[in-house]
Amino acid sequence: MEFKGFRAVNNVALQVERGTIHALIGPNGAGKTTCFNLLTKFLIPTAGTIRYKDKDITGLKPADVARLGLVRSFQISAVFPHFTVMENVRIALQRRRHGDSFDFWRPEKALRVLNAEALELVEAVGLSDYAEIPAVELSYGRKRALEIATTLALDPEMLLLDEPMAGMGHEDVDRTAELIRRVGKDRTILMVEHNLSVVASLSDRITVLARGQVLAEGDYATVSKDPRVVEAYIGSGHA
Ligand SMILES: Nc1ncnc2c1ncn2[C@@H]1O[C@H](COP(=O)(O)OP(=O)(O)OP(=O)(O)O)[C@@H](O)[C@H]1O
Ligand SMILES: [Mg+2]
C-alpha cells in the first residue's frame, strides 16, 4: 500500500487460518491499521490481492466484504447511546435480517424470537446485569463488550478487532480478553493489540510487522524470542 509514494505496507503475505485467533503486532507506524483497512476494503491496495475463503475480494466494497462474513468491529457497531443494551442488540439483529430498513410492525412471535436471541447475545458478552441500561451509561470496557455483541448479531465468520483493549483498565482488559477467547472458539479472529500479555494468552499465531513488512511469524514463544522482534520493539521504545 502506497501513500503518495510512501510504502506503508509492502509485500505482506498475511495468512489467517480459519478458526484461529491471530494477532498482528508491531511498533507504532508499522502498518497494522493499514493492513486492517486493506482487509476490510477501506483502502484499495496499490498492488497485490486479497483473498477470503479462496475468493478474490480485492475489488469489493466494505459492505460486500461484510456480507461475506468478514466484519470489522466498529464498522457496523453503531451503538445508539440513549438506547438500552438490549435495544441496541435488537436493532443490530434486525439489521442482519433486513439490511438497513427497520420493520417495526412485526408479529408477536417474531418479536419473542428476536428478544430471546438478543438476550442470549447480551449474556454471551457478560452484560446481563446491564441489559436495561442506556449504552451511554456503560463503562468504557462494557461499551466495547456491547460493540462486540452488536457485531456478533451479524453472525460474522471472521472478526477483525483493532486494539480492542486500547484505553481499558485492568478489570475491563481481563473481561474483554475472556470474551474474545469465548467468541474465538467458533470463529476466526484477527486482532491488532499492543497489550502483549493479552496477545500472549489469546493468540494461536502472531505476525509481527515493522516498517510495513513481516518481521516474524509464529506462536508467542517463537516470536518473542526472535532477536529481530526484540530489536524492533526496543528501537521503538515499546519494550
Ligand atoms: N492515509 C494515509 N496517508 C499517508 N500516510 C499514511 C496514511 N495512513 C497511514 N499512513 C502511514 O503509514 C504508516 C503505517 O501506519 P499505520 O496506521 O498502519 O500503523 P500502525 O501499525 O497501525 O500504528 P499504530 O500502532 O500507531 O496504530 C505510518 O507511517 C503512517 O504515517
Ligand atoms: Mg494502528
PDB file of C-alpha atoms and ligand atoms in Angstrom:
ATOM      1  CA  MET A   1       0.000   0.000   0.000  1.00  0.00           C
ATOM      2  CA  GLU A   2       1.486   3.280  -1.073  1.00  0.00           C
ATOM      3  CA  PHE A   3       0.516   6.709   0.215  1.00  0.00           C
ATOM      4  CA  LYS A   4       1.913   9.266  -2.219  1.00  0.00           C
ATOM      5  CA  GLY A   5       4.995   7.164  -2.811  1.00  0.00           C
ATOM      6  CA  PHE A   6       5.406   6.043   0.796  1.00  0.00           C
ATOM      7  CA  ARG A   7       5.063   2.287   1.178  1.00  0.00           C
ATOM      8  CA  ALA A   8       3.115   1.767   4.392  1.00  0.00           C
ATOM      9  CA  VAL A   9       2.588  -1.943   3.768  1.00  0.00           C
ATOM     10  CA  ASN A  10       4.936  -3.721   1.418  1.00  0.00           C
ATOM     11  CA  ASN A  11       4.598  -7.321   0.266  1.00  0.00           C
ATOM     12  CA  VAL A  12       2.849  -8.529   3.375  1.00  0.00           C
ATOM     13  CA  ALA A  13       1.713 -12.117   2.907  1.00  0.00           C
ATOM     14  CA  LEU A  14      -0.632 -12.494   5.806  1.00  0.00           C
ATOM     15  CA  GLN A  15      -2.401 -15.809   6.063  1.00  0.00           C
ATOM     16  CA  VAL A  16      -5.013 -16.308   8.749  1.00  0.00           C
ATOM     17  CA  GLU A  17      -6.184 -19.884   9.365  1.00  0.00           C
ATOM     18  CA  ARG A  18      -9.871 -20.478   9.807  1.00  0.00           C
ATOM     19  CA  GLY A  19     -10.881 -20.876  13.450  1.00  0.00           C
ATOM     20  CA  THR A  20      -7.761 -19.324  14.953  1.00  0.00           C
ATOM     21  CA  ILE A  21      -7.094 -16.162  16.916  1.00  0.00           C
ATOM     22  CA  HIS A  22      -4.364 -14.379  15.030  1.00  0.00           C
ATOM     23  CA  ALA A  23      -2.646 -11.281  16.383  1.00  0.00           C
ATOM     24  CA  LEU A  24      -0.983  -8.590  14.340  1.00  0.00           C
ATOM     25  CA  ILE A  25       1.573  -6.725  16.416  1.00  0.00           C
ATOM     26  CA  GLY A  26       4.452  -4.339  15.884  1.00  0.00           C
ATOM     27  CA  PRO A  27       5.710  -0.900  16.849  1.00  0.00           C
ATOM     28  CA  ASN A  28       3.760   2.288  16.114  1.00  0.00           C
ATOM     29  CA  GLY A  29       3.547   3.095  12.453  1.00  0.00           C
ATOM     30  CA  ALA A  30       4.373  -0.498  11.438  1.00  0.00           C
ATOM     31  CA  GLY A  31       1.369  -0.671   9.118  1.00  0.00           C
ATOM     32  CA  LYS A  32      -1.076  -2.695  11.245  1.00  0.00           C
ATOM     33  CA  THR A  33      -4.075  -0.414  10.814  1.00  0.00           C
ATOM     34  CA  THR A  34      -3.271  -0.025   7.124  1.00  0.00           C
ATOM     35  CA  CYS A  35      -3.379  -3.833   6.807  1.00  0.00           C
ATOM     36  CA  PHE A  36      -6.725  -3.784   8.540  1.00  0.00           C
ATOM     37  CA  ASN A  37      -8.094  -1.141   6.249  1.00  0.00           C
ATOM     38  CA  LEU A  38      -6.925  -3.155   3.268  1.00  0.00           C
ATOM     39  CA  LEU A  39      -8.589  -6.320   4.518  1.00  0.00           C
ATOM     40  CA  THR A  40     -11.897  -4.617   5.200  1.00  0.00           C
ATOM     41  CA  LYS A  41     -11.657  -2.652   1.970  1.00  0.00           C
ATOM     42  CA  PHE A  42     -11.487   0.796   3.472  1.00  0.00           C
ATOM     43  CA  LEU A  43      -8.379   1.120   1.356  1.00  0.00           C
ATOM     44  CA  ILE A  44      -7.752  -0.246  -2.114  1.00  0.00           C
ATOM     45  CA  PRO A  45      -4.251  -1.724  -2.403  1.00  0.00           C
ATOM     46  CA  THR A  46      -1.951  -0.085  -4.920  1.00  0.00           C
ATOM     47  CA  ALA A  47      -0.653  -3.598  -5.657  1.00  0.00           C
ATOM     48  CA  GLY A  48      -1.405  -7.170  -4.673  1.00  0.00           C
ATOM     49  CA  THR A  49      -4.529  -9.171  -3.977  1.00  0.00           C
ATOM     50  CA  ILE A  50      -6.682 -10.005  -1.010  1.00  0.00           C
ATOM     51  CA  ARG A  51      -8.362 -13.371  -0.781  1.00  0.00           C
ATOM     52  CA  TYR A  52     -11.026 -14.561   1.616  1.00  0.00           C
ATOM     53  CA  LYS A  53     -12.075 -18.209   1.565  1.00  0.00           C
ATOM     54  CA  ASP A  54     -10.419 -18.724  -1.820  1.00  0.00           C
ATOM     55  CA  LYS A  55     -12.273 -15.774  -3.289  1.00  0.00           C
ATOM     56  CA  ASP A  56     -10.548 -12.697  -4.647  1.00  0.00           C
ATOM     57  CA  ILE A  57     -12.080  -9.803  -2.722  1.00  0.00           C
ATOM     58  CA  THR A  58      -9.608  -7.134  -3.805  1.00  0.00           C
ATOM     59  CA  GLY A  59     -12.177  -5.130  -5.762  1.00  0.00           C
ATOM     60  CA  LEU A  60     -15.103  -5.453  -3.354  1.00  0.00           C
ATOM     61  CA  LYS A  61     -16.684  -2.682  -1.274  1.00  0.00           C
ATOM     62  CA  PRO A  62     -16.701  -2.793   2.560  1.00  0.00           C
ATOM     63  CA  ALA A  63     -20.390  -3.726   2.729  1.00  0.00           C
ATOM     64  CA  ASP A  64     -19.870  -6.609   0.283  1.00  0.00           C
ATOM     65  CA  VAL A  65     -16.980  -7.925   2.329  1.00  0.00           C
ATOM     66  CA  ALA A  66     -19.093  -7.730   5.483  1.00  0.00           C
ATOM     67  CA  ARG A  67     -21.831  -9.680   3.727  1.00  0.00           C
ATOM     68  CA  LEU A  68     -19.304 -12.445   3.036  1.00  0.00           C
ATOM     69  CA  GLY A  69     -18.811 -12.754   6.784  1.00  0.00           C
ATOM     70  CA  LEU A  70     -15.643 -10.719   7.270  1.00  0.00           C
ATOM     71  CA  VAL A  71     -16.571  -7.976   9.708  1.00  0.00           C
ATOM     72  CA  ARG A  72     -14.607  -5.281  11.435  1.00  0.00           C
ATOM     73  CA  SER A  73     -15.918  -4.431  14.856  1.00  0.00           C
ATOM     74  CA  PHE A  74     -16.541  -0.690  14.620  1.00  0.00           C
ATOM     75  CA  GLN A  75     -17.699  -0.881  11.021  1.00  0.00           C
ATOM     76  CA  ILE A  76     -21.236  -1.897  11.866  1.00  0.00           C
ATOM     77  CA  SER A  77     -21.466  -1.433  15.595  1.00  0.00           C
ATOM     78  CA  ALA A  78     -23.193   1.881  15.532  1.00  0.00           C
ATOM     79  CA  VAL A  79     -24.087   1.919  19.214  1.00  0.00           C
ATOM     80  CA  PHE A  80     -27.011   4.222  19.934  1.00  0.00           C
ATOM     81  CA  PRO A  81     -26.063   5.943  23.193  1.00  0.00           C
ATOM     82  CA  HIS A  82     -29.559   6.558  24.533  1.00  0.00           C
ATOM     83  CA  PHE A  83     -30.932   3.133  23.728  1.00  0.00           C
ATOM     84  CA  THR A  84     -30.522   0.352  26.267  1.00  0.00           C
ATOM     85  CA  VAL A  85     -28.115  -2.543  25.810  1.00  0.00           C
ATOM     86  CA  MET A  86     -30.994  -4.833  24.827  1.00  0.00           C
ATOM     87  CA  GLU A  87     -32.412  -2.306  22.372  1.00  0.00           C
ATOM     88  CA  ASN A  88     -29.036  -1.866  20.728  1.00  0.00           C
ATOM     89  CA  VAL A  89     -28.585  -5.599  20.276  1.00  0.00           C
ATOM     90  CA  ARG A  90     -32.138  -5.988  18.982  1.00  0.00           C
ATOM     91  CA  ILE A  91     -31.573  -3.281  16.385  1.00  0.00           C
ATOM     92  CA  ALA A  92     -28.357  -4.978  15.286  1.00  0.00           C
ATOM     93  CA  LEU A  93     -30.204  -8.291  14.931  1.00  0.00           C
ATOM     94  CA  GLN A  94     -32.869  -6.607  12.824  1.00  0.00           C
ATOM     95  CA  ARG A  95     -30.240  -5.080  10.589  1.00  0.00           C
ATOM     96  CA  ARG A  96     -28.887  -8.529   9.891  1.00  0.00           C
ATOM     97  CA  ARG A  97     -32.296  -9.658   8.708  1.00  0.00           C
ATOM     98  CA  HIS A  98     -33.483  -6.618   6.859  1.00  0.00           C
ATOM     99  CA  GLY A  99     -30.352  -4.826   5.791  1.00  0.00           C
ATOM    100  CA  ASP A 100     -30.785  -1.228   6.834  1.00  0.00           C
ATOM    101  CA  SER A 101     -34.558  -0.999   6.728  1.00  0.00           C
ATOM    102  CA  PHE A 102     -36.393  -1.290  10.014  1.00  0.00           C
ATOM    103  CA  ASP A 103     -39.527  -3.304  10.281  1.00  0.00           C
ATOM    104  CA  PHE A 104     -41.423  -2.116  13.328  1.00  0.00           C
ATOM    105  CA  TRP A 105     -44.666  -3.953  12.708  1.00  0.00           C
ATOM    106  CA  ARG A 106     -43.582  -7.448  13.455  1.00  0.00           C
ATOM    107  CA  PRO A 107     -45.784 -10.308  14.528  1.00  0.00           C
ATOM    108  CA  GLU A 108     -45.708 -11.167  18.220  1.00  0.00           C
ATOM    109  CA  LYS A 109     -43.856 -14.427  17.721  1.00  0.00           C
ATOM    110  CA  ALA A 110     -41.064 -12.933  15.638  1.00  0.00           C
ATOM    111  CA  LEU A 111     -40.534 -10.359  18.347  1.00  0.00           C
ATOM    112  CA  ARG A 112     -40.275 -13.038  21.010  1.00  0.00           C
ATOM    113  CA  VAL A 113     -37.634 -14.885  19.000  1.00  0.00           C
ATOM    114  CA  LEU A 114     -35.761 -11.643  18.467  1.00  0.00           C
ATOM    115  CA  ASN A 115     -35.861 -10.891  22.189  1.00  0.00           C
ATOM    116  CA  ALA A 116     -34.597 -14.343  23.074  1.00  0.00           C
ATOM    117  CA  GLU A 117     -31.719 -14.007  20.619  1.00  0.00           C
ATOM    118  CA  ALA A 118     -30.852 -10.560  21.904  1.00  0.00           C
ATOM    119  CA  LEU A 119     -30.853 -11.800  25.490  1.00  0.00           C
ATOM    120  CA  GLU A 120     -28.547 -14.646  24.537  1.00  0.00           C
ATOM    121  CA  LEU A 121     -26.059 -12.238  22.969  1.00  0.00           C
ATOM    122  CA  VAL A 122     -26.250  -9.864  25.925  1.00  0.00           C
ATOM    123  CA  GLU A 123     -25.468 -12.808  28.217  1.00  0.00           C
ATOM    124  CA  ALA A 124     -22.698 -14.026  25.935  1.00  0.00           C
ATOM    125  CA  VAL A 125     -20.802 -10.746  26.306  1.00  0.00           C
ATOM    126  CA  GLY A 126     -21.380 -10.609  30.056  1.00  0.00           C
ATOM    127  CA  LEU A 127     -23.862  -7.716  30.078  1.00  0.00           C
ATOM    128  CA  SER A 128     -26.897  -9.442  31.620  1.00  0.00           C
ATOM    129  CA  ASP A 129     -26.853  -7.116  34.620  1.00  0.00           C
ATOM    130  CA  TYR A 130     -26.812  -4.104  32.299  1.00  0.00           C
ATOM    131  CA  ALA A 131     -29.470  -5.168  29.808  1.00  0.00           C
ATOM    132  CA  GLU A 132     -31.825  -2.289  30.579  1.00  0.00           C
ATOM    133  CA  ILE A 133     -29.126   0.398  30.992  1.00  0.00           C
ATOM    134  CA  PRO A 134     -28.691   3.031  28.263  1.00  0.00           C
ATOM    135  CA  ALA A 135     -25.429   2.444  26.383  1.00  0.00           C
ATOM    136  CA  VAL A 136     -24.148   5.898  27.319  1.00  0.00           C
ATOM    137  CA  GLU A 137     -24.039   4.903  31.000  1.00  0.00           C
ATOM    138  CA  LEU A 138     -21.811   1.863  30.491  1.00  0.00           C
ATOM    139  CA  SER A 139     -18.133   1.871  31.474  1.00  0.00           C
ATOM    140  CA  TYR A 140     -15.675   2.069  28.595  1.00  0.00           C
ATOM    141  CA  GLY A 141     -14.932  -1.658  28.718  1.00  0.00           C
ATOM    142  CA  ARG A 142     -18.595  -2.606  28.804  1.00  0.00           C
ATOM    143  CA  LYS A 143     -19.286  -0.340  25.844  1.00  0.00           C
ATOM    144  CA  ARG A 144     -16.722  -2.336  23.888  1.00  0.00           C
ATOM    145  CA  ALA A 145     -18.481  -5.529  25.025  1.00  0.00           C
ATOM    146  CA  LEU A 146     -21.734  -4.082  23.657  1.00  0.00           C
ATOM    147  CA  GLU A 147     -19.953  -3.286  20.394  1.00  0.00           C
ATOM    148  CA  ILE A 148     -18.832  -6.884  20.195  1.00  0.00           C
ATOM    149  CA  ALA A 149     -22.414  -8.024  20.854  1.00  0.00           C
ATOM    150  CA  THR A 150     -23.783  -5.854  18.039  1.00  0.00           C
ATOM    151  CA  THR A 151     -21.027  -7.183  15.791  1.00  0.00           C
ATOM    152  CA  LEU A 152     -21.869 -10.775  16.722  1.00  0.00           C
ATOM    153  CA  ALA A 153     -25.508 -10.029  15.911  1.00  0.00           C
ATOM    154  CA  LEU A 154     -24.420 -10.029  12.259  1.00  0.00           C
ATOM    155  CA  ASP A 155     -23.083 -13.545  12.797  1.00  0.00           C
ATOM    156  CA  PRO A 156     -19.663 -12.913  11.230  1.00  0.00           C
ATOM    157  CA  GLU A 157     -17.372 -15.809  10.392  1.00  0.00           C
ATOM    158  CA  MET A 158     -14.318 -13.670  10.799  1.00  0.00           C
ATOM    159  CA  LEU A 159     -13.901 -10.723  13.121  1.00  0.00           C
ATOM    160  CA  LEU A 160     -11.290  -8.010  12.889  1.00  0.00           C
ATOM    161  CA  LEU A 161     -10.515  -6.083  16.054  1.00  0.00           C
ATOM    162  CA  ASP A 162      -8.191  -3.069  16.011  1.00  0.00           C
ATOM    163  CA  GLU A 163      -6.806  -2.578  19.511  1.00  0.00           C
ATOM    164  CA  PRO A 164      -9.849  -3.896  21.352  1.00  0.00           C
ATOM    165  CA  MET A 165      -8.220  -3.198  24.739  1.00  0.00           C
ATOM    166  CA  ALA A 166      -6.956   0.314  23.997  1.00  0.00           C
ATOM    167  CA  GLY A 167      -7.689   2.675  26.865  1.00  0.00           C
ATOM    168  CA  MET A 168      -9.092  -0.001  29.174  1.00  0.00           C
ATOM    169  CA  GLY A 169      -8.379  -0.533  32.855  1.00  0.00           C
ATOM    170  CA  HIS A 170      -7.180  -3.914  34.200  1.00  0.00           C
ATOM    171  CA  GLU A 171     -10.590  -5.299  35.004  1.00  0.00           C
ATOM    172  CA  ASP A 172     -12.036  -4.432  31.602  1.00  0.00           C
ATOM    173  CA  VAL A 173      -8.963  -5.889  29.891  1.00  0.00           C
ATOM    174  CA  ASP A 174      -9.382  -9.215  31.693  1.00  0.00           C
ATOM    175  CA  ARG A 175     -13.083  -9.389  30.953  1.00  0.00           C
ATOM    176  CA  THR A 176     -12.646  -8.430  27.292  1.00  0.00           C
ATOM    177  CA  ALA A 177      -9.832 -10.971  26.856  1.00  0.00           C
ATOM    178  CA  GLU A 178     -12.121 -13.660  28.237  1.00  0.00           C
ATOM    179  CA  LEU A 179     -14.861 -12.508  25.876  1.00  0.00           C
ATOM    180  CA  ILE A 180     -12.576 -12.606  22.833  1.00  0.00           C
ATOM    181  CA  ARG A 181     -11.414 -16.084  23.820  1.00  0.00           C
ATOM    182  CA  ARG A 182     -15.028 -17.261  24.004  1.00  0.00           C
ATOM    183  CA  VAL A 183     -16.060 -15.564  20.767  1.00  0.00           C
ATOM    184  CA  GLY A 184     -12.987 -17.011  19.066  1.00  0.00           C
ATOM    185  CA  LYS A 185     -13.988 -20.597  19.866  1.00  0.00           C
ATOM    186  CA  ASP A 186     -16.137 -20.906  16.775  1.00  0.00           C
ATOM    187  CA  ARG A 187     -14.903 -18.006  14.686  1.00  0.00           C
ATOM    188  CA  THR A 188     -11.767 -16.627  13.119  1.00  0.00           C
ATOM    189  CA  ILE A 189     -10.323 -13.525  14.744  1.00  0.00           C
ATOM    190  CA  LEU A 190      -7.603 -11.191  13.575  1.00  0.00           C
ATOM    191  CA  MET A 191      -6.700  -8.569  16.123  1.00  0.00           C
ATOM    192  CA  VAL A 192      -4.210  -5.767  16.400  1.00  0.00           C
ATOM    193  CA  GLU A 193      -3.228  -5.340  20.010  1.00  0.00           C
ATOM    194  CA  HIS A 194      -0.434  -3.555  21.852  1.00  0.00           C
ATOM    195  CA  ASN A 195      -1.023  -5.332  25.164  1.00  0.00           C
ATOM    196  CA  LEU A 196       1.481  -8.164  24.792  1.00  0.00           C
ATOM    197  CA  SER A 197       0.286 -10.218  27.756  1.00  0.00           C
ATOM    198  CA  VAL A 198      -3.171 -10.299  26.166  1.00  0.00           C
ATOM    199  CA  VAL A 199      -1.590 -11.243  22.846  1.00  0.00           C
ATOM    200  CA  ALA A 200       0.433 -13.996  24.575  1.00  0.00           C
ATOM    201  CA  SER A 201      -2.568 -15.518  26.291  1.00  0.00           C
ATOM    202  CA  LEU A 202      -5.092 -15.318  23.433  1.00  0.00           C
ATOM    203  CA  SER A 203      -3.280 -15.858  20.157  1.00  0.00           C
ATOM    204  CA  ASP A 204      -2.751 -19.089  18.308  1.00  0.00           C
ATOM    205  CA  ARG A 205      -0.492 -17.285  15.897  1.00  0.00           C
ATOM    206  CA  ILE A 206       1.226 -13.921  15.765  1.00  0.00           C
ATOM    207  CA  THR A 207       2.507 -11.868  12.874  1.00  0.00           C
ATOM    208  CA  VAL A 208       4.959  -9.128  13.746  1.00  0.00           C
ATOM    209  CA  LEU A 209       5.053  -6.176  11.396  1.00  0.00           C
ATOM    210  CA  ALA A 210       7.712  -3.491  11.297  1.00  0.00           C
ATOM    211  CA  ARG A 211       8.089  -0.753   8.706  1.00  0.00           C
ATOM    212  CA  GLY A 212       5.392  -2.280   6.565  1.00  0.00           C
ATOM    213  CA  GLN A 213       6.913  -5.735   6.356  1.00  0.00           C
ATOM    214  CA  VAL A 214       6.548  -9.055   8.137  1.00  0.00           C
ATOM    215  CA  LEU A 215       9.385  -9.368  10.618  1.00  0.00           C
ATOM    216  CA  ALA A 216       8.429 -12.679  12.197  1.00  0.00           C
ATOM    217  CA  GLU A 217       5.549 -15.094  12.467  1.00  0.00           C
ATOM    218  CA  GLY A 218       4.701 -17.975  14.782  1.00  0.00           C
ATOM    219  CA  ASP A 219       3.393 -18.629  18.272  1.00  0.00           C
ATOM    220  CA  TYR A 220       4.219 -16.249  21.092  1.00  0.00           C
ATOM    221  CA  ALA A 221       7.157 -18.277  22.419  1.00  0.00           C
ATOM    222  CA  THR A 222       8.758 -18.212  18.977  1.00  0.00           C
ATOM    223  CA  VAL A 223       8.256 -14.582  18.017  1.00  0.00           C
ATOM    224  CA  SER A 224       9.057 -13.171  21.453  1.00  0.00           C
ATOM    225  CA  LYS A 225      12.477 -14.849  21.329  1.00  0.00           C
ATOM    226  CA  ASP A 226      13.218 -13.611  17.834  1.00  0.00           C
ATOM    227  CA  PRO A 227      16.100 -11.137  18.072  1.00  0.00           C
ATOM    228  CA  ARG A 228      14.683  -9.002  15.212  1.00  0.00           C
ATOM    229  CA  VAL A 229      11.418  -8.630  17.100  1.00  0.00           C
ATOM    230  CA  VAL A 230      13.182  -7.688  20.325  1.00  0.00           C
ATOM    231  CA  GLU A 231      15.266  -5.202  18.361  1.00  0.00           C
ATOM    232  CA  ALA A 232      12.221  -3.616  16.683  1.00  0.00           C
ATOM    233  CA  TYR A 233      10.443  -3.182  19.993  1.00  0.00           C
ATOM    234  CA  ILE A 234      13.469  -1.807  21.787  1.00  0.00           C
ATOM    235  CA  GLY A 235      14.139   0.516  18.870  1.00  0.00           C
ATOM    236  CA  SER A 236      10.626   1.886  19.158  1.00  0.00           C
ATOM    237  CA  GLY A 237      10.714   2.317  22.923  1.00  0.00           C
ATOM    238  CA  HIS A 238       7.890  -0.214  23.363  1.00  0.00           C
ATOM    239  CA  ALA A 239       9.742  -2.885  25.359  1.00  0.00           C
TER     240      ALA A 239
HETATM  241  N1  LIG B   1      -3.833   7.877   4.841  1.00  0.00           N
HETATM  242  C1  LIG B   1      -2.529   7.943   4.986  1.00  0.00           C
HETATM  243  N2  LIG B   1      -1.774   8.820   4.277  1.00  0.00           N
HETATM  244  C2  LIG B   1      -0.437   8.857   4.425  1.00  0.00           C
HETATM  245  N3  LIG B   1       0.267   8.074   5.246  1.00  0.00           N
HETATM  246  C3  LIG B   1      -0.413   7.179   5.986  1.00  0.00           C
HETATM  247  C4  LIG B   1      -1.844   7.064   5.908  1.00  0.00           C
HETATM  248  N4  LIG B   1      -2.238   6.086   6.765  1.00  0.00           N
HETATM  249  C5  LIG B   1      -1.106   5.623   7.354  1.00  0.00           C
HETATM  250  N5  LIG B   1      -0.015   6.264   6.890  1.00  0.00           N
HETATM  251  C6  LIG B   1       1.382   5.981   7.279  1.00  0.00           C
HETATM  252  O1  LIG B   1       1.604   4.605   7.103  1.00  0.00           O
HETATM  253  C7  LIG B   1       2.387   4.070   8.171  1.00  0.00           C
HETATM  254  C8  LIG B   1       1.642   2.937   8.847  1.00  0.00           C
HETATM  255  O2  LIG B   1       0.542   3.458   9.573  1.00  0.00           O
HETATM  256  P1  LIG B   1      -0.491   2.534  10.362  1.00  0.00           P
HETATM  257  O3  LIG B   1      -1.542   3.428  10.894  1.00  0.00           O
HETATM  258  O4  LIG B   1      -0.910   1.407   9.510  1.00  0.00           O
HETATM  259  O5  LIG B   1       0.416   1.993  11.560  1.00  0.00           O
HETATM  260  P2  LIG B   1       0.020   1.116  12.838  1.00  0.00           P
HETATM  261  O6  LIG B   1       0.919  -0.066  12.803  1.00  0.00           O
HETATM  262  O7  LIG B   1      -1.438   0.870  12.881  1.00  0.00           O
HETATM  263  O8  LIG B   1       0.482   2.059  14.029  1.00  0.00           O
HETATM  264  P3  LIG B   1      -0.159   2.301  15.490  1.00  0.00           P
HETATM  265  O9  LIG B   1       0.396   1.214  16.348  1.00  0.00           O
HETATM  266  O10 LIG B   1       0.389   3.620  15.871  1.00  0.00           O
HETATM  267  O11 LIG B   1      -1.651   2.269  15.375  1.00  0.00           O
HETATM  268  C9  LIG B   1       2.688   5.240   9.092  1.00  0.00           C
HETATM  269  O12 LIG B   1       3.965   5.726   8.758  1.00  0.00           O
HETATM  270  C10 LIG B   1       1.617   6.236   8.758  1.00  0.00           C
HETATM  271  O13 LIG B   1       2.071   7.552   8.990  1.00  0.00           O
HETATM  272 MG    MG B   2      -2.960   1.427  14.212  1.00  0.00          MG
END
